[in-house]
Tab-separated table of C-alpha atoms in Angstrom:
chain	number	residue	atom	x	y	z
A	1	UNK	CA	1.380	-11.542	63.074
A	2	UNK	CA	1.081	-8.429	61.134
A	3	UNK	CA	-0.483	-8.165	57.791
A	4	UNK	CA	2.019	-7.918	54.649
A	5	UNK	CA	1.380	-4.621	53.320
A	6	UNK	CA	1.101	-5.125	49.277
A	7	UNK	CA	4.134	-3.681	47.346
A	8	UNK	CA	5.199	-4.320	43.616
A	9	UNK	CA	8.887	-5.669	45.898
A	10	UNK	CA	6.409	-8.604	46.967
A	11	UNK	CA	4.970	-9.952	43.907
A	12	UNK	CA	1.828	-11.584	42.789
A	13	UNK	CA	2.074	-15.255	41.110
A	14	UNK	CA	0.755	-16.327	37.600
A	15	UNK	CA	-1.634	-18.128	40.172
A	16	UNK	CA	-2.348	-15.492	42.903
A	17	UNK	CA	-6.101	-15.205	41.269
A	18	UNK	CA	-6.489	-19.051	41.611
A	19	UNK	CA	-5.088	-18.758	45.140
A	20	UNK	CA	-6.886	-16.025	46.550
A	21	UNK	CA	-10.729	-17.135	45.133
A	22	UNK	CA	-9.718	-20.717	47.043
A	23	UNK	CA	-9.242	-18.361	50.257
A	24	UNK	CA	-5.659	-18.870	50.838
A	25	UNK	CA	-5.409	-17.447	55.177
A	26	UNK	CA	-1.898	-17.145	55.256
A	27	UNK	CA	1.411	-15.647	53.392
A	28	UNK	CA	4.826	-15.610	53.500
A	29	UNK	CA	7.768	-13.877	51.382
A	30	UNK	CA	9.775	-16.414	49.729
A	31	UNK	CA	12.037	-15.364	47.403
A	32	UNK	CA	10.293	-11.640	47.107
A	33	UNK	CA	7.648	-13.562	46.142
A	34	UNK	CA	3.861	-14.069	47.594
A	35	UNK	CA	4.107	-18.336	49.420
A	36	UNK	CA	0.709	-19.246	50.622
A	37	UNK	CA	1.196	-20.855	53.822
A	38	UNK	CA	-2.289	-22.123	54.514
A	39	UNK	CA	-5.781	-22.408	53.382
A	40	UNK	CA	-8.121	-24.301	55.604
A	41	UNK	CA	-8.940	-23.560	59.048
A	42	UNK	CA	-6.679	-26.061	60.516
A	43	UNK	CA	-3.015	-26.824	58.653
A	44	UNK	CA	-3.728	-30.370	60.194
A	45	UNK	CA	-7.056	-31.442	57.968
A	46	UNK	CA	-4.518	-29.634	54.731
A	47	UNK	CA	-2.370	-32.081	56.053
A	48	UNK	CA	-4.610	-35.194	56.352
A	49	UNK	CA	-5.809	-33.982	52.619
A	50	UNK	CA	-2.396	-34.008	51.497
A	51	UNK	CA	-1.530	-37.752	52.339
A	52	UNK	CA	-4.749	-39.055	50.754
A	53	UNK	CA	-5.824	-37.134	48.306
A	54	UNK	CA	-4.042	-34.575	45.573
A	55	UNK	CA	-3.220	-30.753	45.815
A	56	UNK	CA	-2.215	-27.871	43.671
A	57	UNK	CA	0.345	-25.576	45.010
A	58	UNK	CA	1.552	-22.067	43.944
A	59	UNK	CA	5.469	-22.320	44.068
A	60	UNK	CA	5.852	-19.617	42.103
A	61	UNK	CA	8.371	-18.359	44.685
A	62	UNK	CA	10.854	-21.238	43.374
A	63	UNK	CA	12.765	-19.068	40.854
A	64	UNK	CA	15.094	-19.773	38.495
A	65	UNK	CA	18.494	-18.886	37.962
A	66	UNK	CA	19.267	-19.423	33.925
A	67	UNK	CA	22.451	-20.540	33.031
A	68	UNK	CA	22.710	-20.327	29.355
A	69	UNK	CA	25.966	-20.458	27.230
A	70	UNK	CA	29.111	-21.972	26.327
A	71	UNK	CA	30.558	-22.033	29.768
A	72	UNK	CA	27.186	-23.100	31.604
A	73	UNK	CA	28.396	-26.514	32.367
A	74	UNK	CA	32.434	-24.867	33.514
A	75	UNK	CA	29.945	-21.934	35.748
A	76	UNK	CA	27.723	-25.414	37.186
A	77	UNK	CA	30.333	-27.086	38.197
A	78	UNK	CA	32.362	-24.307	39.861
A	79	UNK	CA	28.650	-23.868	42.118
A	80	UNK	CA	28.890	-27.215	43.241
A	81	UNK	CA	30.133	-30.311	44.860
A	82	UNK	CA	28.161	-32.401	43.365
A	83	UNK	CA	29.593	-33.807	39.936
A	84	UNK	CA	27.198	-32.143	37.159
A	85	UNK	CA	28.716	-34.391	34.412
A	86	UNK	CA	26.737	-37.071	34.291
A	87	UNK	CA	23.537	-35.443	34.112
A	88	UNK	CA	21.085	-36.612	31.323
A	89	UNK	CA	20.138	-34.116	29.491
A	90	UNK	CA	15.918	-34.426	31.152
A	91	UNK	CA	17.295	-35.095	34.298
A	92	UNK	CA	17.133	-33.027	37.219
A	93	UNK	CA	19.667	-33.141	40.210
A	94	UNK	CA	19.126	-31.967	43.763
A	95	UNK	CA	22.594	-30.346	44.276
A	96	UNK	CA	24.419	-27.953	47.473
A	97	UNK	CA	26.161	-24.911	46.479
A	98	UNK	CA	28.584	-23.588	49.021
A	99	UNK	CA	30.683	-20.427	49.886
A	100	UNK	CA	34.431	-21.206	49.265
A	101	UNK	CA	34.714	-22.168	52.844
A	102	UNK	CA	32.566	-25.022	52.205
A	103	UNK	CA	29.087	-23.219	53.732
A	104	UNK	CA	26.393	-24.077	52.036
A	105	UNK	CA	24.773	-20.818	50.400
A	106	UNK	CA	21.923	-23.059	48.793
A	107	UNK	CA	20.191	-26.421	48.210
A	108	UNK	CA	18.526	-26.130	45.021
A	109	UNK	CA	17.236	-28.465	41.568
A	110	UNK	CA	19.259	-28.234	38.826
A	111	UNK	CA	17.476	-28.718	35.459
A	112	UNK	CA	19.558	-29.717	32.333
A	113	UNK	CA	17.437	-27.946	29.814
A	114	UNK	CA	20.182	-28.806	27.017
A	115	UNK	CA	24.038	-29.195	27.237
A	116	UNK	CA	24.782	-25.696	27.101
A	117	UNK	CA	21.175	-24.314	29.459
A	118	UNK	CA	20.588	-25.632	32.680
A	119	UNK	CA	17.635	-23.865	35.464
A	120	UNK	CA	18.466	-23.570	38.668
A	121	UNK	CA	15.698	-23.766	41.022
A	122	UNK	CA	16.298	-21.856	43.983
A	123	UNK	CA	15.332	-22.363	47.630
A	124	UNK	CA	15.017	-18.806	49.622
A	125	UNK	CA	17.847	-16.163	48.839
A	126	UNK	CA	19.534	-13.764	46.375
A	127	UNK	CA	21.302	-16.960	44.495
A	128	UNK	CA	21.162	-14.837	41.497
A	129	UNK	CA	23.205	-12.327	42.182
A	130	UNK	CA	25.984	-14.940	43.316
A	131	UNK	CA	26.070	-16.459	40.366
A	132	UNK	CA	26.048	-13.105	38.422
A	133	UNK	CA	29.291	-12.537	40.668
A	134	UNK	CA	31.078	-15.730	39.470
A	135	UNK	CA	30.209	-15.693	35.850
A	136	UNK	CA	31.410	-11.593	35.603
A	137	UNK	CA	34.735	-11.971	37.742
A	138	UNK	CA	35.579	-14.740	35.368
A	139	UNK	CA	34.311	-13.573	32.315
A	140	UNK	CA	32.611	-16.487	31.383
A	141	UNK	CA	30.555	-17.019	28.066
A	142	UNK	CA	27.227	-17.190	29.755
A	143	UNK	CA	23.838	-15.244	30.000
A	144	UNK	CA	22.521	-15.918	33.752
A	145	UNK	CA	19.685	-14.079	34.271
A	146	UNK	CA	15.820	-14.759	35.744
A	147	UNK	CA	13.586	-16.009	33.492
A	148	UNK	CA	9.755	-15.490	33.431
A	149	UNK	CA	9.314	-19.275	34.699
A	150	UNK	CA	6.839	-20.224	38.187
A	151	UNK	CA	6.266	-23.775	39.047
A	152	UNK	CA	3.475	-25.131	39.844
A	153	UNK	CA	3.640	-28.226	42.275
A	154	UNK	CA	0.826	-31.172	41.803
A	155	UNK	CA	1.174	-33.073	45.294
A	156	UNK	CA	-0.236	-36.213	47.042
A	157	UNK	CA	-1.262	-39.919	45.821
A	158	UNK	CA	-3.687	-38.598	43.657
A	159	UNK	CA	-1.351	-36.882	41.340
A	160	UNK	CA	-0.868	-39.147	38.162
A	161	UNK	CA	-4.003	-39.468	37.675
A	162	UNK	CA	-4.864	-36.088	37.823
A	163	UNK	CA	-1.966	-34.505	35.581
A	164	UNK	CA	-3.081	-37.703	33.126
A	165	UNK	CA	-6.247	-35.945	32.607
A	166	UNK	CA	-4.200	-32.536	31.574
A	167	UNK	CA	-1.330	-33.878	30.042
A	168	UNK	CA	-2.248	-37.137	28.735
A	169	UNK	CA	-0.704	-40.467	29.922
A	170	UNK	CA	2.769	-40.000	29.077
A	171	UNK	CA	3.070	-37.962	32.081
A	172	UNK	CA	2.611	-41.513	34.299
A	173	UNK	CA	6.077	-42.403	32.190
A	174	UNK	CA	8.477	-39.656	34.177
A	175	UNK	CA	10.878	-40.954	36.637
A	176	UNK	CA	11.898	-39.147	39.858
A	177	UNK	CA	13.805	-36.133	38.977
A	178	UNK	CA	12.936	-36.586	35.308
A	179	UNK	CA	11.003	-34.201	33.177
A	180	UNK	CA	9.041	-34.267	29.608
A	181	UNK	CA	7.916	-31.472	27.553
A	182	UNK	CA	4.042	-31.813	27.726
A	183	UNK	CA	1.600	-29.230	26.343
A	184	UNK	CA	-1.023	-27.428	27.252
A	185	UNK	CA	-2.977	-24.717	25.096
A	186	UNK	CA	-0.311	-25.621	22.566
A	187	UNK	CA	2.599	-24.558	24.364
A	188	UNK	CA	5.184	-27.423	26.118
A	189	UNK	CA	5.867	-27.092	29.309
A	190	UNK	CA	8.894	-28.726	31.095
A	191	UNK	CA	7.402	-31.391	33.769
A	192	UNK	CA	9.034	-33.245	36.083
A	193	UNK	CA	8.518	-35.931	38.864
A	194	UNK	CA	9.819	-33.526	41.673
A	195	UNK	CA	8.134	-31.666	45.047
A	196	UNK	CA	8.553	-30.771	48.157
A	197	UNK	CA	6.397	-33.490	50.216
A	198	UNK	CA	6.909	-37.241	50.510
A	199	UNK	CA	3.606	-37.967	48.877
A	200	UNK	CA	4.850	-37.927	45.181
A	201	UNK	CA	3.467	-35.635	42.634
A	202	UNK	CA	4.798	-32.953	39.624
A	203	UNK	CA	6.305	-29.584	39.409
A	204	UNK	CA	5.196	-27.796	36.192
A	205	UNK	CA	7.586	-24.866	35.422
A	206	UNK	CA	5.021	-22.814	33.892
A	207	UNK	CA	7.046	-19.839	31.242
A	208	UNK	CA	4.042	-18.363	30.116
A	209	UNK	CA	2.878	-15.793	32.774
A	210	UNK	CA	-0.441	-15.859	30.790
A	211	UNK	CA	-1.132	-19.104	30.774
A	212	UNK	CA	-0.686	-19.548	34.778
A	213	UNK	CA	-4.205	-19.206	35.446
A	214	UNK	CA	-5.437	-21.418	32.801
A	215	UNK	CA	-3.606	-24.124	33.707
A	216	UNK	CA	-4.662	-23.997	37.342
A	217	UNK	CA	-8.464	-23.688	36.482
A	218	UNK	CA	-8.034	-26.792	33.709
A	219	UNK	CA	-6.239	-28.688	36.675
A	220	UNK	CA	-9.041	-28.452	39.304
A	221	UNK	CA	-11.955	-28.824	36.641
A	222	UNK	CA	-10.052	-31.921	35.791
A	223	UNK	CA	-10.022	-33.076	39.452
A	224	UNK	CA	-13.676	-31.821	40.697
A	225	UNK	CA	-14.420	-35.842	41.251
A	226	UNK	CA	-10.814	-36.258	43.307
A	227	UNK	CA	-11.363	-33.699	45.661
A	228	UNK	CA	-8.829	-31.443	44.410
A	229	UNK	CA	-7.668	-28.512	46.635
A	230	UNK	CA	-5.231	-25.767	46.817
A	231	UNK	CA	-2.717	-26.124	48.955
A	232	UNK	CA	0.904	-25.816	50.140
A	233	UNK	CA	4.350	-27.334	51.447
A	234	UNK	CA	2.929	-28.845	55.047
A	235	UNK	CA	5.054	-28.301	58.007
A	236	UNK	CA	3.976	-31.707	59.303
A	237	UNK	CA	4.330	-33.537	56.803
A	238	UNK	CA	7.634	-31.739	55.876
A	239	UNK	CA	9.340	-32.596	58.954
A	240	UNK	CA	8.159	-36.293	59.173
A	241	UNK	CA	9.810	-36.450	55.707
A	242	UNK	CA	12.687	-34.945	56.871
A	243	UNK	CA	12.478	-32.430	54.200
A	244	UNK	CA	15.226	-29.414	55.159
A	245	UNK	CA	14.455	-25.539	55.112
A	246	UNK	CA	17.212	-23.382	53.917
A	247	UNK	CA	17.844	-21.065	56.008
A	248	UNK	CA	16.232	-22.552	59.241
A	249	UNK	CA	17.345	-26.159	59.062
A	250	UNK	CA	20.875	-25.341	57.653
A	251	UNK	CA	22.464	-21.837	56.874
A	252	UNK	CA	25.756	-20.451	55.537
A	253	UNK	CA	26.940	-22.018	58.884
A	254	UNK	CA	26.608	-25.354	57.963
A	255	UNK	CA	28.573	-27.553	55.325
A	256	UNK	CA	26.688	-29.976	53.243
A	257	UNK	CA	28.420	-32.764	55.378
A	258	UNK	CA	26.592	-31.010	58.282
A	259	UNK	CA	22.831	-31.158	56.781
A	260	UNK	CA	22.948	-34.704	55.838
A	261	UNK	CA	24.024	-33.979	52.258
A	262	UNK	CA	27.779	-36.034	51.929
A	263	UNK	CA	26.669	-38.141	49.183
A	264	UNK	CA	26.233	-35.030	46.897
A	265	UNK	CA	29.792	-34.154	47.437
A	266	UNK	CA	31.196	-36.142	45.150
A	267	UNK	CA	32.765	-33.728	42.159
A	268	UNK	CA	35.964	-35.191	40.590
A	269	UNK	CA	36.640	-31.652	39.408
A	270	UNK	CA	37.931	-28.255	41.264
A	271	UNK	CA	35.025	-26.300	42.794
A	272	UNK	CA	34.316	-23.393	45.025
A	273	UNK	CA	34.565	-24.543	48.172
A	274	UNK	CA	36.524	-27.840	48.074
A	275	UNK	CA	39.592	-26.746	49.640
A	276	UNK	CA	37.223	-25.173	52.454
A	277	UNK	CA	35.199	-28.326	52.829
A	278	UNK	CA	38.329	-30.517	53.277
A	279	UNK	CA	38.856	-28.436	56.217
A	280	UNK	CA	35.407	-28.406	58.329
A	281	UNK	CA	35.261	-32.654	59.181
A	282	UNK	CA	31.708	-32.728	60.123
A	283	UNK	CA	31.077	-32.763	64.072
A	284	UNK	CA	26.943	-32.066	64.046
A	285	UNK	CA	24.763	-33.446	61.492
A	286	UNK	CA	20.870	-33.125	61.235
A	287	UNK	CA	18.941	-35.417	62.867
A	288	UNK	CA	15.415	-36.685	63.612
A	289	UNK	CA	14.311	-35.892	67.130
A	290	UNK	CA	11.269	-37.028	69.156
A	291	UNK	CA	9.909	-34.902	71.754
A	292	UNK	CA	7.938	-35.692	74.363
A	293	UNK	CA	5.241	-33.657	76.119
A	294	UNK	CA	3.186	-30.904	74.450
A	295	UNK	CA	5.166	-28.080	73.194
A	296	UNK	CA	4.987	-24.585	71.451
A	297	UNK	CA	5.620	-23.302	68.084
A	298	UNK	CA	9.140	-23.856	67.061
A	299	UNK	CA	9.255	-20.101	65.850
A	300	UNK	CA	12.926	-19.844	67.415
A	301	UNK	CA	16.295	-22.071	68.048
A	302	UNK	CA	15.441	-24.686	71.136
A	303	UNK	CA	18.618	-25.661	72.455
A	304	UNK	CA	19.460	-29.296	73.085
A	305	UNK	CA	21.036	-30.655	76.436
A	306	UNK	CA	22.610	-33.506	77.886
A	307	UNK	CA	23.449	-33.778	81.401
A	308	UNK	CA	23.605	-29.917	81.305
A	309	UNK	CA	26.012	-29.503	78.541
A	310	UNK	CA	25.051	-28.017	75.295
A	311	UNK	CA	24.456	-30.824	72.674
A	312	UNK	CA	22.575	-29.262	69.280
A	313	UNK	CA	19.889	-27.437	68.018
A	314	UNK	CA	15.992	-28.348	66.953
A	315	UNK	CA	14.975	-26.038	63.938
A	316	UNK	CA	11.582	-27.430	62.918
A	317	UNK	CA	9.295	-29.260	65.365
A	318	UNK	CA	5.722	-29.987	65.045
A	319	UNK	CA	3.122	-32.606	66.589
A	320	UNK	CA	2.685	-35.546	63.914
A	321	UNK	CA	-1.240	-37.064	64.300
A	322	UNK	CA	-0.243	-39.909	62.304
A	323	UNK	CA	2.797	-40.918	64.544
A	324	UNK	CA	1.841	-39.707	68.205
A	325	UNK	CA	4.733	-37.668	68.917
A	326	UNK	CA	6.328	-34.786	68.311
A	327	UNK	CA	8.734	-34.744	65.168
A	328	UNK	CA	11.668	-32.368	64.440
A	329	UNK	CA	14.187	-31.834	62.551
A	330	UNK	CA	17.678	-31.277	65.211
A	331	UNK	CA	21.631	-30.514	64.096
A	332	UNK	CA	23.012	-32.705	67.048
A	333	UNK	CA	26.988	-33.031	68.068
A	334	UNK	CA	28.532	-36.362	66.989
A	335	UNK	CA	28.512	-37.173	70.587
A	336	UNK	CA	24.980	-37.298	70.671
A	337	UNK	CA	23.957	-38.409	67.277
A	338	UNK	CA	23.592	-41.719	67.662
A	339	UNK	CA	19.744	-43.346	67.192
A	340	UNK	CA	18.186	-43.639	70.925
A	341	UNK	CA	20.471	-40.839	72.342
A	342	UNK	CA	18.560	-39.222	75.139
A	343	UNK	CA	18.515	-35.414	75.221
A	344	UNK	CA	16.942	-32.699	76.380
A	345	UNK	CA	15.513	-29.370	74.390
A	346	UNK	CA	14.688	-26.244	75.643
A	347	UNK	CA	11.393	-24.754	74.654
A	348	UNK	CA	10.208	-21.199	75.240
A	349	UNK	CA	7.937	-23.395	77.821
A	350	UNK	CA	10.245	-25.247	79.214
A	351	UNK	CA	12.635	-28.313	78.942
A	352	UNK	CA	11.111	-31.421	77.506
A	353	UNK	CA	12.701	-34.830	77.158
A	354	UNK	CA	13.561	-35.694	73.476
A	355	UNK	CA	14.821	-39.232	71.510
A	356	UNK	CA	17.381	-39.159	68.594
A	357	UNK	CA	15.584	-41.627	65.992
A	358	UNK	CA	17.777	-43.684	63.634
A	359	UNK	CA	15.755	-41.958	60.626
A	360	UNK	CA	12.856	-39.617	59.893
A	361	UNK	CA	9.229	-40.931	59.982
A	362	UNK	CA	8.357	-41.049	56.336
């Protein structure tokens, strides 16, 4: 591909320094923001490092959407189908937000900050300016805005003990999708048991710009016996997780129901979207898929077949070293979902027999 030309509309990270003297080789935009996308020569030795060992990745690109106010909890639960109301106040909730025909626009981490300030942490899109839309047409007594805050995700087995040495032992105390306020330099940061790989680990939402690079050079002195690298969300180790993409697993097309996320929808209250949703019973639902064969880089829609007839989609697909086979991530018909459904998918090489699996590999 073609290099991305530098532009103030792409911005650099708190950590971009860090990044670049650790030779990041790859980019993408994510959010307007700079994503590195790989570092060594081969994504599969990041990979193998990943599982055993501990990483430090520049998220950055995970913005937040403030919420701040006396309506923030009415303008939360409007945003979603999942019910908001229980949420402790250093908890964090994975939640959809759909369209008002029930599409999902979103699947990002809410942080309760306090009861009237939550963060939401966005996945790739303009979220912002959606919410902007709802608070305004409503006139709601909020601030939404972006604040200056970039994560900072601590991945792989290794991770506890390595934020330990940073942030003390109280970090070992967080529970998944928990957060403390732990400093650094004097200044608490929130922290919370959270990331995008299966191999446990931290996201530190870093609101000092200025501190961003301090942190990151404390973090890998503290780890120069653990092997510490930079690194980044995997693809295979993403997909063996069954970790979804927004916008390339599920879109706007999709309903929550659709990408495997019914147990969210469960919002006593009126929201945007629940009358739509009632509407769109799910018939296709993300799957795990086994391919056989070698195949290409899933860098398009493969279609899925079975006895000629068109079936479902595979949006991610990789080649997993640690399970022999080809993993990926499929939206399959109802009439094919079943586990050990036989199916077909079209790559730009050509067909290539394919398994539904009851689950995903890790």
């Amino acid at each position: 591909m073609a290099d991305i030309t530098p532009s103030r509309r792409v911005r650099r990270t708190p950590f971009t320094p860090g990044v670049e003297a650790a030779g990041v080789k790859g980019y993408t935009v994510y959010n307007h923001m700079l994503l590195p996308t790989r570092f060594g020569q081969d994504f599969v030795n990041d990979y193998h490092h990943l599982k055993r060992n501990v990483q430090v990745w520049d998220v950055a690109c995970e913005r937040q959407v403030s919420v701040k106010g006396r309506d923030a909890l009415r303008l939360m639960t409007l945003l979603s189908p999942r019910d908001l109301t229980k949420m402790a106040d250093d908890q964090c909730y994975y939640i959809p937000v759909v369209d008002r025909n029930g599409g999902m626009l979103n699947d990002p981490v809410a942080v309760k900050l306090a009861p009237d300030h939550y963060w939401i942490s966005i996945a790739d899109s303009d979220f912002l300016q959606y919410v902007l839309g709802i608070a305004d047409a409503l006139e709601l007594d909020v601030v939404v805005e972006e604040p200056d805050v970039s994560p900072l995700a601590i991945q792989g087995p290794k991770s506890d003990d390595l934020m330990a040495r940073v942030f003390g032992d109280a970090v070992r105390d967080i529970r998944f999708f928990r957060y403390k306020r732990l400093a650094f330099e004097g200044h608490d940061f929130v922290i919370a048991r959270s990331g995008y790989s299966k191999q446990g680990g931290f996201e530190i939402y870093v609101d000092d710009f200025d501190l961003g690079m301090p942190l990151w050079e404390a973090l890998f002195k503290a780890g120069e016996d653990m092997d510490v690298r930079a690194g980044c969300p995997n693809l295979i180790e993403r997909v063996e997780g069954g970790l979804l993409s927004y916008g390339n697993d599920m879109t706007r097309e999709n309903t929550p129901m659709e990408a495997g996320l019914g147990k969210f929808v469960n919002a006593p209250a009126e929201y945007i979207g629940k009358a739509g949703l009632g509407l769109r019973p799910a018939r296709k639902m993300i799957r795990a898929v086994a391919i056989d064969g070698d195949i290409p880089p899933c860098d398009r829609l493969w279609h899925v077949y079975a006895r000629g007839e068109t079936v479902g989609q595979v949006t991610s697909a990789v080649r997993s070293p640690d399970f022999g086979t080809n993993v990926a991530i499929g939206m399959i018909a109802d009439s094919h979902w079943d586990a050990g459904s036989k199916v077909e998918v079209e790559t730009q090489d050509g067909m290539r027999d394919a398994v539904v699996q009851e689950k995903f590999w890790i």
